PDB file of C-alpha atoms and ligand atoms in Angstrom:
ATOM      1  CA  UNK A 635     -17.954  24.425 -12.382  1.00  0.00           C
ATOM      2  CA  UNK A 636     -15.846  21.927 -14.307  1.00  0.00           C
ATOM      3  CA  UNK A 637     -16.155  21.722 -18.087  1.00  0.00           C
ATOM      4  CA  UNK A 638     -16.535  17.937 -17.907  1.00  0.00           C
ATOM      5  CA  UNK A 639     -19.874  18.427 -16.122  1.00  0.00           C
ATOM      6  CA  UNK A 640     -21.092  20.717 -18.934  1.00  0.00           C
ATOM      7  CA  UNK A 641     -19.892  18.294 -21.595  1.00  0.00           C
ATOM      8  CA  UNK A 642     -21.867  15.497 -19.909  1.00  0.00           C
ATOM      9  CA  UNK A 643     -24.997  17.654 -19.740  1.00  0.00           C
ATOM     10  CA  UNK A 644     -24.682  18.281 -23.491  1.00  0.00           C
ATOM     11  CA  UNK A 645     -24.120  14.535 -24.086  1.00  0.00           C
ATOM     12  CA  UNK A 646     -27.298  13.723 -22.174  1.00  0.00           C
ATOM     13  CA  UNK A 647     -29.243  16.386 -24.082  1.00  0.00           C
ATOM     14  CA  UNK A 648     -27.906  15.120 -27.432  1.00  0.00           C
ATOM     15  CA  UNK A 649     -28.846  11.542 -26.548  1.00  0.00           C
ATOM     16  CA  UNK A 650     -32.408  12.676 -25.830  1.00  0.00           C
ATOM     17  CA  UNK A 651     -33.086  15.598 -28.164  1.00  0.00           C
ATOM     18  CA  UNK A 652     -30.538  15.059 -30.971  1.00  0.00           C
ATOM     19  CA  UNK A 653     -27.390  16.967 -31.857  1.00  0.00           C
ATOM     20  CA  UNK A 654     -29.025  19.480 -34.194  1.00  0.00           C
ATOM     21  CA  UNK A 655     -31.580  20.520 -31.606  1.00  0.00           C
ATOM     22  CA  UNK A 656     -28.887  20.923 -28.964  1.00  0.00           C
ATOM     23  CA  UNK A 657     -26.774  23.054 -31.340  1.00  0.00           C
ATOM     24  CA  UNK A 658     -29.805  25.233 -32.018  1.00  0.00           C
ATOM     25  CA  UNK A 659     -30.527  25.631 -28.287  1.00  0.00           C
ATOM     26  CA  UNK A 660     -26.863  26.516 -27.615  1.00  0.00           C
ATOM     27  CA  UNK A 661     -26.974  29.156 -30.377  1.00  0.00           C
ATOM     28  CA  UNK A 662     -30.046  30.845 -28.958  1.00  0.00           C
ATOM     29  CA  UNK A 663     -29.209  30.593 -25.242  1.00  0.00           C
ATOM     30  CA  UNK A 664     -27.348  33.511 -23.688  1.00  0.00           C
ATOM     31  CA  UNK A 665     -24.138  31.817 -22.622  1.00  0.00           C
ATOM     32  CA  UNK A 666     -20.930  33.633 -21.746  1.00  0.00           C
ATOM     33  CA  UNK A 667     -18.919  30.685 -23.079  1.00  0.00           C
ATOM     34  CA  UNK A 668     -21.173  30.466 -26.188  1.00  0.00           C
ATOM     35  CA  UNK A 669     -21.399  26.754 -25.407  1.00  0.00           C
ATOM     36  CA  UNK A 670     -17.759  26.040 -26.314  1.00  0.00           C
ATOM     37  CA  UNK A 671     -16.799  23.920 -23.278  1.00  0.00           C
ATOM     38  CA  UNK A 672     -13.557  22.015 -22.750  1.00  0.00           C
ATOM     39  CA  UNK A 673     -13.152  19.366 -20.069  1.00  0.00           C
ATOM     40  CA  UNK A 674     -10.314  21.295 -18.405  1.00  0.00           C
ATOM     41  CA  UNK A 675     -12.103  24.656 -18.419  1.00  0.00           C
ATOM     42  CA  UNK A 676     -14.140  26.111 -15.566  1.00  0.00           C
ATOM     43  CA  UNK A 677     -17.471  27.851 -16.156  1.00  0.00           C
ATOM     44  CA  UNK A 678     -20.052  29.600 -14.066  1.00  0.00           C
ATOM     45  CA  UNK A 679     -22.703  27.406 -12.464  1.00  0.00           C
ATOM     46  CA  UNK A 680     -25.194  30.012 -13.741  1.00  0.00           C
ATOM     47  CA  UNK A 681     -24.532  28.663 -17.243  1.00  0.00           C
ATOM     48  CA  UNK A 682     -25.570  25.206 -16.104  1.00  0.00           C
ATOM     49  CA  UNK A 683     -28.828  26.650 -14.807  1.00  0.00           C
ATOM     50  CA  UNK A 684     -29.320  28.561 -18.087  1.00  0.00           C
ATOM     51  CA  UNK A 685     -28.787  25.353 -20.077  1.00  0.00           C
ATOM     52  CA  UNK A 686     -31.143  23.324 -17.893  1.00  0.00           C
ATOM     53  CA  UNK A 687     -33.794  26.049 -18.304  1.00  0.00           C
ATOM     54  CA  UNK A 688     -33.314  26.063 -22.093  1.00  0.00           C
ATOM     55  CA  UNK A 689     -33.608  22.245 -22.296  1.00  0.00           C
ATOM     56  CA  UNK A 690     -36.673  22.436 -20.074  1.00  0.00           C
ATOM     57  CA  UNK A 691     -38.290  25.039 -22.373  1.00  0.00           C
ATOM     58  CA  UNK A 692     -37.564  22.796 -25.340  1.00  0.00           C
ATOM     59  CA  UNK A 693     -38.787  19.529 -23.824  1.00  0.00           C
ATOM     60  CA  UNK A 694     -41.502  20.560 -21.390  1.00  0.00           C
ATOM     61  CA  UNK A 695     -39.697  18.546 -18.679  1.00  0.00           C
ATOM     62  CA  UNK A 696     -39.506  20.607 -15.470  1.00  0.00           C
ATOM     63  CA  UNK A 697     -36.024  21.998 -14.657  1.00  0.00           C
ATOM     64  CA  UNK A 698     -35.829  20.126 -11.323  1.00  0.00           C
ATOM     65  CA  UNK A 699     -36.721  16.872 -13.042  1.00  0.00           C
ATOM     66  CA  UNK A 700     -33.997  17.478 -15.661  1.00  0.00           C
ATOM     67  CA  UNK A 701     -31.484  18.140 -12.874  1.00  0.00           C
ATOM     68  CA  UNK A 702     -32.512  14.864 -11.184  1.00  0.00           C
ATOM     69  CA  UNK A 703     -32.135  12.913 -14.437  1.00  0.00           C
ATOM     70  CA  UNK A 704     -28.749  14.548 -14.957  1.00  0.00           C
ATOM     71  CA  UNK A 705     -27.735  13.268 -11.497  1.00  0.00           C
ATOM     72  CA  UNK A 706     -28.402   9.697 -12.707  1.00  0.00           C
ATOM     73  CA  UNK A 707     -26.405  10.347 -15.855  1.00  0.00           C
ATOM     74  CA  UNK A 708     -23.450  11.768 -13.894  1.00  0.00           C
ATOM     75  CA  UNK A 709     -23.382   8.848 -11.476  1.00  0.00           C
ATOM     76  CA  UNK A 710     -23.002   6.477 -14.436  1.00  0.00           C
ATOM     77  CA  UNK A 711     -20.228   8.735 -15.745  1.00  0.00           C
ATOM     78  CA  UNK A 712     -18.470   8.739 -12.333  1.00  0.00           C
ATOM     79  CA  UNK A 713     -18.526   4.935 -12.096  1.00  0.00           C
ATOM     80  CA  UNK A 714     -16.816   4.695 -15.480  1.00  0.00           C
ATOM     81  CA  UNK A 715     -14.376   7.554 -15.031  1.00  0.00           C
ATOM     82  CA  UNK A 716     -13.535   7.162 -11.318  1.00  0.00           C
ATOM     83  CA  UNK A 717     -14.059   3.423 -10.754  1.00  0.00           C
ATOM     84  CA  UNK A 718     -11.415   3.374  -8.032  1.00  0.00           C
ATOM     85  CA  UNK A 719     -13.767   5.102  -5.572  1.00  0.00           C
ATOM     86  CA  UNK A 720     -16.266   2.268  -5.881  1.00  0.00           C
ATOM     87  CA  UNK A 721     -13.890  -0.662  -5.498  1.00  0.00           C
ATOM     88  CA  UNK A 722     -14.020  -0.917  -1.709  1.00  0.00           C
ATOM     89  CA  UNK A 723     -17.675   0.135  -1.304  1.00  0.00           C
ATOM     90  CA  UNK A 724     -20.497  -2.348  -0.897  1.00  0.00           C
ATOM     91  CA  UNK A 725     -23.615  -0.212  -0.718  1.00  0.00           C
ATOM     92  CA  UNK A 726     -25.064   3.179  -1.586  1.00  0.00           C
ATOM     93  CA  UNK A 727     -24.637   4.261   2.059  1.00  0.00           C
ATOM     94  CA  UNK A 728     -20.900   3.371   1.854  1.00  0.00           C
ATOM     95  CA  UNK A 729     -20.559   5.776  -1.086  1.00  0.00           C
ATOM     96  CA  UNK A 730     -22.662   8.532   0.420  1.00  0.00           C
ATOM     97  CA  UNK A 731     -20.717   8.362   3.695  1.00  0.00           C
ATOM     98  CA  UNK A 732     -17.422   8.619   1.786  1.00  0.00           C
ATOM     99  CA  UNK A 733     -18.173  11.743  -0.284  1.00  0.00           C
ATOM    100  CA  UNK A 734     -17.203  14.362   2.287  1.00  0.00           C
ATOM    101  CA  UNK A 735     -14.125  12.694   3.820  1.00  0.00           C
ATOM    102  CA  UNK A 736     -12.749  10.798   0.834  1.00  0.00           C
ATOM    103  CA  UNK A 737     -14.264  11.210  -2.634  1.00  0.00           C
ATOM    104  CA  UNK A 738     -14.613  14.968  -2.859  1.00  0.00           C
ATOM    105  CA  UNK A 739     -11.291  15.312  -0.977  1.00  0.00           C
ATOM    106  CA  UNK A 740      -9.587  13.440  -3.835  1.00  0.00           C
ATOM    107  CA  UNK A 741     -11.593  15.430  -6.388  1.00  0.00           C
ATOM    108  CA  UNK A 742     -10.312  18.654  -4.784  1.00  0.00           C
ATOM    109  CA  UNK A 743      -6.702  17.375  -5.073  1.00  0.00           C
ATOM    110  CA  UNK A 744      -7.220  16.684  -8.771  1.00  0.00           C
ATOM    111  CA  UNK A 745      -9.107  19.941  -9.426  1.00  0.00           C
ATOM    112  CA  UNK A 746      -8.258  22.611  -6.826  1.00  0.00           C
ATOM    113  CA  UNK A 747     -10.693  25.007  -8.515  1.00  0.00           C
ATOM    114  CA  UNK A 748     -13.681  22.620  -8.130  1.00  0.00           C
ATOM    115  CA  UNK A 749     -16.785  24.064  -6.499  1.00  0.00           C
ATOM    116  CA  UNK A 750     -17.866  21.283  -4.196  1.00  0.00           C
ATOM    117  CA  UNK A 751     -20.786  21.072  -1.785  1.00  0.00           C
ATOM    118  CA  UNK A 752     -20.419  19.759   1.757  1.00  0.00           C
ATOM    119  CA  UNK A 753     -22.164  16.809   3.362  1.00  0.00           C
ATOM    120  CA  UNK A 754     -22.823  15.426   6.805  1.00  0.00           C
ATOM    121  CA  UNK A 755     -24.262  11.966   7.315  1.00  0.00           C
ATOM    122  CA  UNK A 756     -25.824  10.061  10.154  1.00  0.00           C
ATOM    123  CA  UNK A 757     -27.069   6.478  10.208  1.00  0.00           C
ATOM    124  CA  UNK A 758     -30.383   5.876  11.874  1.00  0.00           C
ATOM    125  CA  UNK A 759     -30.564   2.182  12.651  1.00  0.00           C
ATOM    126  CA  UNK A 760     -29.494  -0.176   9.894  1.00  0.00           C
ATOM    127  CA  UNK A 761     -31.958   0.967   7.238  1.00  0.00           C
ATOM    128  CA  UNK A 762     -31.843   4.756   7.198  1.00  0.00           C
ATOM    129  CA  UNK A 763     -29.279   7.417   6.402  1.00  0.00           C
ATOM    130  CA  UNK A 764     -29.737  11.122   6.973  1.00  0.00           C
ATOM    131  CA  UNK A 765     -27.619  13.149   4.592  1.00  0.00           C
ATOM    132  CA  UNK A 766     -27.448  16.924   4.846  1.00  0.00           C
ATOM    133  CA  UNK A 767     -26.308  18.604   1.637  1.00  0.00           C
ATOM    134  CA  UNK A 768     -25.006  22.175   1.846  1.00  0.00           C
ATOM    135  CA  UNK A 769     -24.161  24.300  -1.173  1.00  0.00           C
ATOM    136  CA  UNK A 770     -24.581  27.916  -2.274  1.00  0.00           C
ATOM    137  CA  UNK A 771     -25.562  26.526  -5.686  1.00  0.00           C
ATOM    138  CA  UNK A 772     -29.204  25.592  -6.506  1.00  0.00           C
ATOM    139  CA  UNK A 773     -28.457  21.925  -7.256  1.00  0.00           C
ATOM    140  CA  UNK A 774     -30.427  19.945  -4.647  1.00  0.00           C
ATOM    141  CA  UNK A 775     -32.460  18.085  -7.335  1.00  0.00           C
ATOM    142  CA  UNK A 776     -29.166  17.138  -9.044  1.00  0.00           C
ATOM    143  CA  UNK A 777     -27.961  15.842  -5.678  1.00  0.00           C
ATOM    144  CA  UNK A 778     -31.126  13.756  -5.322  1.00  0.00           C
ATOM    145  CA  UNK A 779     -30.467  12.212  -8.742  1.00  0.00           C
ATOM    146  CA  UNK A 780     -26.909  11.348  -7.697  1.00  0.00           C
ATOM    147  CA  UNK A 781     -28.244   9.646  -4.544  1.00  0.00           C
ATOM    148  CA  UNK A 782     -30.715   7.659  -6.653  1.00  0.00           C
ATOM    149  CA  UNK A 783     -27.862   6.773  -8.991  1.00  0.00           C
ATOM    150  CA  UNK A 784     -25.848   5.391  -6.037  1.00  0.00           C
ATOM    151  CA  UNK A 785     -28.796   3.204  -5.007  1.00  0.00           C
ATOM    152  CA  UNK A 786     -29.123   1.941  -8.573  1.00  0.00           C
ATOM    153  CA  UNK A 787     -25.474   0.882  -8.748  1.00  0.00           C
ATOM    154  CA  UNK A 788     -25.984  -1.468  -5.801  1.00  0.00           C
ATOM    155  CA  UNK A 789     -29.475  -2.506  -6.883  1.00  0.00           C
ATOM    156  CA  UNK A 790     -30.973  -1.086  -3.691  1.00  0.00           C
ATOM    157  CA  UNK A 791     -34.463   0.371  -3.374  1.00  0.00           C
ATOM    158  CA  UNK A 792     -35.178   3.259  -1.036  1.00  0.00           C
ATOM    159  CA  UNK A 793     -37.504   6.165  -0.486  1.00  0.00           C
ATOM    160  CA  UNK A 794     -35.865   9.581  -0.330  1.00  0.00           C
ATOM    161  CA  UNK A 795     -37.543  12.406   1.580  1.00  0.00           C
ATOM    162  CA  UNK A 796     -36.071  15.872   1.057  1.00  0.00           C
ATOM    163  CA  UNK A 797     -36.729  18.692   3.498  1.00  0.00           C
ATOM    164  CA  UNK A 798     -35.450  22.161   4.319  1.00  0.00           C
ATOM    165  CA  UNK A 799     -33.180  22.676   7.311  1.00  0.00           C
ATOM    166  CA  UNK A 800     -34.334  25.409   9.747  1.00  0.00           C
ATOM    167  CA  UNK A 801     -31.934  28.399   9.808  1.00  0.00           C
ATOM    168  CA  UNK A 802     -29.740  26.860   7.083  1.00  0.00           C
ATOM    169  CA  UNK A 803     -31.111  28.094   3.737  1.00  0.00           C
ATOM    170  CA  UNK A 804     -28.212  26.541   1.795  1.00  0.00           C
ATOM    171  CA  UNK A 805     -28.879  23.070   3.210  1.00  0.00           C
ATOM    172  CA  UNK A 806     -31.263  20.274   2.244  1.00  0.00           C
ATOM    173  CA  UNK A 807     -31.821  17.202   4.376  1.00  0.00           C
ATOM    174  CA  UNK A 808     -32.315  13.885   2.581  1.00  0.00           C
ATOM    175  CA  UNK A 809     -33.702  11.031   4.647  1.00  0.00           C
ATOM    176  CA  UNK A 810     -32.971   7.831   2.742  1.00  0.00           C
ATOM    177  CA  UNK A 811     -34.935   4.790   3.932  1.00  0.00           C
ATOM    178  CA  UNK A 812     -34.010   1.419   2.444  1.00  0.00           C
ATOM    179  CA  UNK A 813     -36.924  -0.772   1.470  1.00  0.00           C
ATOM    180  CA  UNK A 814     -36.807  -4.342   2.637  1.00  0.00           C
ATOM    181  CA  UNK A 815     -35.448  -6.445  -0.188  1.00  0.00           C
ATOM    182  CA  UNK A 816     -37.162  -9.783  -0.371  1.00  0.00           C
TER     183      UNK A 816
HETATM  184  C1  LIG B  71     -17.050   8.850  -7.552  1.00  0.00           C
HETATM  185  C2  LIG B  71     -17.956   9.668  -7.143  1.00  0.00           C
HETATM  186  C3  LIG B  71     -17.926  11.158  -7.304  1.00  0.00           C
HETATM  187  C4  LIG B  71     -17.049  11.971  -7.976  1.00  0.00           C
HETATM  188  C5  LIG B  71     -15.816  11.582  -8.772  1.00  0.00           C
HETATM  189  C6  LIG B  71     -17.523  13.338  -7.815  1.00  0.00           C
HETATM  190  C7  LIG B  71     -16.943  14.451  -8.404  1.00  0.00           C
HETATM  191  C8  LIG B  71     -17.512  15.690  -8.487  1.00  0.00           C
HETATM  192  C9  LIG B  71     -17.063  16.762  -9.335  1.00  0.00           C
HETATM  193  C10 LIG B  71     -15.846  16.715 -10.291  1.00  0.00           C
HETATM  194  C11 LIG B  71     -17.905  17.805  -9.168  1.00  0.00           C
HETATM  195  C12 LIG B  71     -17.872  19.146  -9.902  1.00  0.00           C
HETATM  196  C13 LIG B  71     -17.165  20.219  -9.170  1.00  0.00           C
HETATM  197  C14 LIG B  71     -17.047  21.446 -10.062  1.00  0.00           C
HETATM  198  O1  LIG B  71     -17.523  21.407 -11.173  1.00  0.00           O
HETATM  199  O2  LIG B  71     -16.459  22.463  -9.688  1.00  0.00           O
HETATM  200  C15 LIG B  71     -18.902  17.391  -8.211  1.00  0.00           C
HETATM  201  C16 LIG B  71     -19.930  18.181  -7.791  1.00  0.00           C
HETATM  202  C17 LIG B  71     -20.972  17.710  -7.036  1.00  0.00           C
HETATM  203  N1  LIG B  71     -21.031  16.513  -6.367  1.00  0.00           N
HETATM  204 FE1  LIG B  71     -19.719  14.973  -6.502  1.00  0.00          FE
HETATM  205  N2  LIG B  71     -18.646  13.335  -7.034  1.00  0.00           N
HETATM  206  C18 LIG B  71     -18.921  12.029  -6.716  1.00  0.00           C
HETATM  207  C19 LIG B  71     -19.958  11.568  -5.963  1.00  0.00           C
HETATM  208  C20 LIG B  71     -20.991  12.335  -5.524  1.00  0.00           C
HETATM  209  C21 LIG B  71     -22.176  11.841  -4.870  1.00  0.00           C
HETATM  210  C22 LIG B  71     -22.475  10.376  -4.555  1.00  0.00           C
HETATM  211  C23 LIG B  71     -22.961  12.926  -4.606  1.00  0.00           C
HETATM  212  C24 LIG B  71     -24.320  13.020  -3.982  1.00  0.00           C
HETATM  213  C25 LIG B  71     -24.833  12.562  -2.991  1.00  0.00           C
HETATM  214  C26 LIG B  71     -22.266  14.105  -5.080  1.00  0.00           C
HETATM  215  C27 LIG B  71     -22.748  15.383  -5.031  1.00  0.00           C
HETATM  216  C28 LIG B  71     -22.264  16.442  -5.772  1.00  0.00           C
HETATM  217  C29 LIG B  71     -23.032  17.649  -6.049  1.00  0.00           C
HETATM  218  C30 LIG B  71     -24.452  17.921  -5.597  1.00  0.00           C
HETATM  219  C31 LIG B  71     -22.202  18.463  -6.840  1.00  0.00           C
HETATM  220  C32 LIG B  71     -22.525  19.831  -7.461  1.00  0.00           C
HETATM  221  C33 LIG B  71     -21.897  20.992  -6.780  1.00  0.00           C
HETATM  222  C34 LIG B  71     -22.766  21.579  -5.683  1.00  0.00           C
HETATM  223  O3  LIG B  71     -23.885  21.070  -5.453  1.00  0.00           O
HETATM  224  O4  LIG B  71     -22.348  22.544  -5.027  1.00  0.00           O
HETATM  225  N3  LIG B  71     -21.068  13.715  -5.617  1.00  0.00           N
HETATM  226  N4  LIG B  71     -18.636  16.107  -7.794  1.00  0.00           N
END
């Protein structure tokens, strides 16, 4: 997993728990990299899970909730860092439908070593999108946070129902239902 993702996780933790606390947590966590990340480096996704667990132990916030919050944080980071992807999109569904065939394709060109999930999407009427997320990594709550972040960018409200996919243990189905905006 890219170093820039780790650096953002540490930024989020510092913003919430303070730099000293984060340094202390990094010192005591068992990390192969010893917490010395660079944006161009690549690190095991297991380290991300270790960090999330350590921040959860410190804060009492459940690991899945921390992953979800980190999804929001990363979406804000993506809009600043990769604004070009958002220029021709007009809604959260536009973004979500473009991840597999456009956004992550460009990401892979920039970073051939990136470990990216795969997505399939299907519109159900005008108000619902079914998005199936598939990844060998345990990051479905992070994915949910990214989806929520997309909705926030376009000021859209929706309910998101996550469910398992029969016979596909690496997949999670998100049914996103827009709420009527009045
Ligand atoms: C401009 C928008 C986006 C950019 C630039 C982007 C870029 C990236 C990058 C660089 C990674 C890390 C790959 C690695 O560390 O090896 C990543 C991973 C990921 N992306 Fe995106 N992404 C974008 C939008 C989205 C959206 C909207 C979603 C969710 C619906 C999403 C879902 C994920 C997930 C869940 C991962 C973690 C890897 C995994 O689950 O296997 N991305 N993305």
